[in-house]
Amino acid sequence: MFGFHIIYILLALFILLMIVTFFVIFLLITRVIINRRQKKQIAFENAWRENIFEYLYSEQEPNELIDRIPASKYVYLLGFLRDFLLNLKGNDLDKLARLFTDTSLKKYLIKRAGSISKKKKNEAIYFLKYVNDDSVKILLKKFLASKNELIFRTTVESLSYLNETDIIDRIFEFFAGKKQFNIDGALSMLVKFDRSICPILTNMLGTKKSNDILHVIIMILRHHRYAEAIDKLLPIMINSGHKDVIIESIKYLGEIKDPDSINTLRYFLAQSKPAVSVAAIEAASKIGHGFLEDIIISKLDDRNLEVKIAAARAMSTYSPNSRAKLLELSRQNSKNENVIIAKRITIENSILTND
Amino acid sequence: MIELLKHFIFSYNYFFLYYFLLIGSIYIVLSFLAFSNLKKYFNKRKYKDLKEVFRFKNYKSISLIVPAYNEGAGIISSVQALLQQEYPNFQIIVVNDGSTDQTLNILKENFNAVEIPILPFHKISTAKVNAVYLCKGYKNLIIVDKINGGKADAINAGIDISENELIVVVDADSILERDCLLKISYPFVEDENIAAVGGTVRIANGCELNKGFITKIGLSKSWLGKFQVVEYLRAFVFGRNGLESLNGILIVSGAFSCFRKDAIIEVGGFLKGCIGEDMEIIVRMHELLRKTNPASKISFVPDAICWTEAPENLEILKRQRKRWQKGTIVSLLLHKKLLLNPRYGYLGMLVFPYSVLFEMIGPLIEVFGYIIFIISLILGIVSFNFAAIFLGVAIFYGVILSLLSVIFEELTFRKYPLTEHLLEMFVFAILENLGYRQFTSLCRVVGTIEYFFGHTHWGVMEKKGFSQS
């Protein structure tokens, strides 16, 4: 009877040993495979680095180089080119990008983009942006229908690299379809387009009703300091009741530094919402010109401490008069809030400017 | 009466067996989820240049808060290393939490600190702040000196004076890799629904250090250190990763985590005096933020790695585990309304009940189970067959799960370059199930008892320090 139990225990131990052995073998094989892959990448780079640099700095045609590299090594070529493509600029980047145009590398990527493996598909979409021809743009736009977020994001990145601004609506649509609109998500995609996106977004200002979308659009316009949007934006900010839209619009005014917008800022400085007042003070401080000096100084007596601090910060740079008043206040020997704030801002400025 | 007792012992053994089967099966499911999540993350990272945020200027500004209590010995090298983080817009706020050593003076002298007036403005209330200092020559360094109020209070004081969008909390003795801020802040760039992000914590014992950075990764020489390497791998590589796919992360490590500042202020900051402040705030964030934004998320970045020193002494390890257990109990009891609440999705229906059953009560069931099992064997209440099956399940699952975590490490991070390290971790993944795991469960039981009998203090954590190359 006892022997019978021993057999069970030995069997269990044997199974455990088998599993452990399997895991160890699996682990070692994995390590060998990954190491081999890395060695192959290094071997490729050692063998082809000079040829690629020679191509880069000579009159050589792309096909002359690509045709010499076996198709089985393209995966290593992509691995090698990735960092160069990220870091090179101007003619060097153009020359390197031509390796993808009208060479067998393009066909390789198009085929890979059709793969069922998301990893391969994603890699192909990432590199196809360097091909830059209409057929590829059409192919890439098809991937915008993908429900997979990784594929969608990589496709948008490739198309934004190519500055294909007609996909902007699709980006908004993608985020509007989510449980909650993701402002930062949309922003992180739109920020990659160049300034030519601005007229399109400006036109959208009149048509888009969603406050989240308006918020994103104004952020991008501010990012590019696109002053031409001001006429369309002013009525929106005046009539909008949405705090974030108003604040973002005020920040936009500060960024484009348009002296004509001072009256608009005066209007918002008169409002009681602290966050709006803070944004308006900061924008006024950026624009300068001194016209709002009295209002900014008066904001030091606001009930809200954030507004007071913003006003003191603005006073330190706004005009010689406001600066003098802040300095005078900071020299007073009092425990009054305004005096403490003035002292803090003055000392902060002296330490940071001496740095 | 004796018969009744025997019947109870007999039934408990079966209950214990099923308990182990259930927990093991849950971990296996979690490991699949973690693997899929990790695969997705690394596929994304392969063709993602995080530094693009510098080019497009859409990064978030960061305040890195370092609560410091009696950290005089290492605080200078820690701050100097943190100042070298690769990130364009960050400030470091070191909060001296009423240290009784020379922490404050050392900081003031080394960084040319100049006192500035304290603003009469508070977003979060804290113990009294004595002074705030800016540092000449270090534009992005602020030192705060306050009356001792505990770690949570010190972090709150840092949040209170911070003016940036994100808050990163780092322990004074943590070692961050140079691109950690970039990695941990990136999820916020792409998703405004993310309220907090946790990083991975690894054991630095046995690693070599130079000027506050890890220069050579190694394994601890002590048994305890090696056990903890495997244990941390299991917790971070598949615990956090698996739970992230269910939006069910209930804790981000207090040694390295990142928060959206407006979210942290919305929930009222860290809970002063709370032992498990890092878990409590996350559970509170789930509870409060999801009311206003159902898409609110807690995320995890597996390759934002922070290295920390692990205790290599049983007594200190015991204190640490007791503290963790008390923290878990506080966090779960304070937010019990999440339990089986469908409003919180997977978190309320699966993750929270799982945490109550396996994290809070689990150690009690486990340790009690081992005692009952031994009594049963002595009294001959259970058969030898049952004993074999029981031990098989209890150890078998544990071994497989620990081994899987080492395999996941190899398939994803590959932080340990030497094959001998890998094989050593394998050995310790097996051995940790034969005593170490049971020891930590016992510590947690003691922690539970102490909690319910009112011993809720932190306990002292002595540290040995790292070897410098």
mmCIF file of C-alpha atoms in Angstrom, chain B residues 62-67 75-85 89-95 107 111 132-135 138-144 158 161-162 164 168 170 172 176 181:
data_model
loop_
_atom_site.group_PDB
_atom_site.id
_atom_site.type_symbol
_atom_site.label_atom_id
_atom_site.label_comp_id
_atom_site.label_asym_id
_atom_site.label_seq_id
_atom_site.Cartn_x
_atom_site.Cartn_y
_atom_site.Cartn_z
ATOM 1 C CA ILE B 62 6.801 67.132 -14.234
ATOM 2 C CA SER B 63 7.373 67.755 -10.537
ATOM 3 C CA LEU B 64 9.462 64.961 -9.114
ATOM 4 C CA ILE B 65 8.789 64.707 -5.395
ATOM 5 C CA VAL B 66 11.361 63.083 -3.126
ATOM 6 C CA PRO B 67 10.125 62.655 0.458
ATOM 7 C CA ILE B 75 20.503 62.286 -0.398
ATOM 8 C CA ILE B 76 23.141 64.269 -2.313
ATOM 9 C CA SER B 77 24.037 61.500 -4.754
ATOM 10 C CA SER B 78 20.323 60.697 -5.187
ATOM 11 C CA VAL B 79 19.410 64.285 -6.049
ATOM 12 C CA GLN B 80 22.434 64.658 -8.313
ATOM 13 C CA ALA B 81 21.411 61.539 -10.222
ATOM 14 C CA LEU B 82 17.797 62.715 -10.474
ATOM 15 C CA LEU B 83 18.967 66.058 -11.847
ATOM 16 C CA GLN B 84 20.464 64.144 -14.776
ATOM 17 C CA GLN B 85 17.143 62.724 -15.943
ATOM 18 C CA ASN B 89 10.755 70.297 -18.281
ATOM 19 C CA PHE B 90 10.949 68.925 -14.773
ATOM 20 C CA GLN B 91 11.618 70.169 -11.279
ATOM 21 C CA ILE B 92 12.727 68.215 -8.236
ATOM 22 C CA ILE B 93 11.052 68.957 -4.918
ATOM 23 C CA VAL B 94 12.911 67.361 -2.002
ATOM 24 C CA VAL B 95 10.709 67.375 1.082
ATOM 25 C CA LEU B 107 20.958 69.669 1.185
ATOM 26 C CA PHE B 111 22.879 73.002 -3.384
ATOM 27 C CA VAL B 132 10.956 76.595 1.236
ATOM 28 C CA TYR B 133 14.298 77.014 -0.545
ATOM 29 C CA LEU B 134 15.316 77.653 -4.141
ATOM 30 C CA CYS B 135 18.841 76.643 -5.131
ATOM 31 C CA TYR B 138 19.976 74.547 -9.837
ATOM 32 C CA LYS B 139 16.962 76.199 -11.424
ATOM 33 C CA ASN B 140 14.819 73.091 -11.148
ATOM 34 C CA LEU B 141 15.522 72.139 -7.540
ATOM 35 C CA ILE B 142 13.306 73.123 -4.600
ATOM 36 C CA ILE B 143 13.833 72.052 -1.002
ATOM 37 C CA VAL B 144 10.929 72.028 1.424
ATOM 38 C CA GLY B 158 5.476 68.612 -2.450
ATOM 39 C CA ILE B 161 3.961 73.732 -3.994
ATOM 40 C CA SER B 162 4.289 72.016 -7.373
ATOM 41 C CA ASN B 164 3.562 71.271 -13.029
ATOM 42 C CA VAL B 168 6.269 61.755 -9.983
ATOM 43 C CA VAL B 170 10.314 58.703 -5.986
ATOM 44 C CA ALA B 172 15.086 59.035 -1.848
ATOM 45 C CA LEU B 176 15.971 55.617 -11.796
ATOM 46 C CA LEU B 181 10.669 60.244 -16.659
#
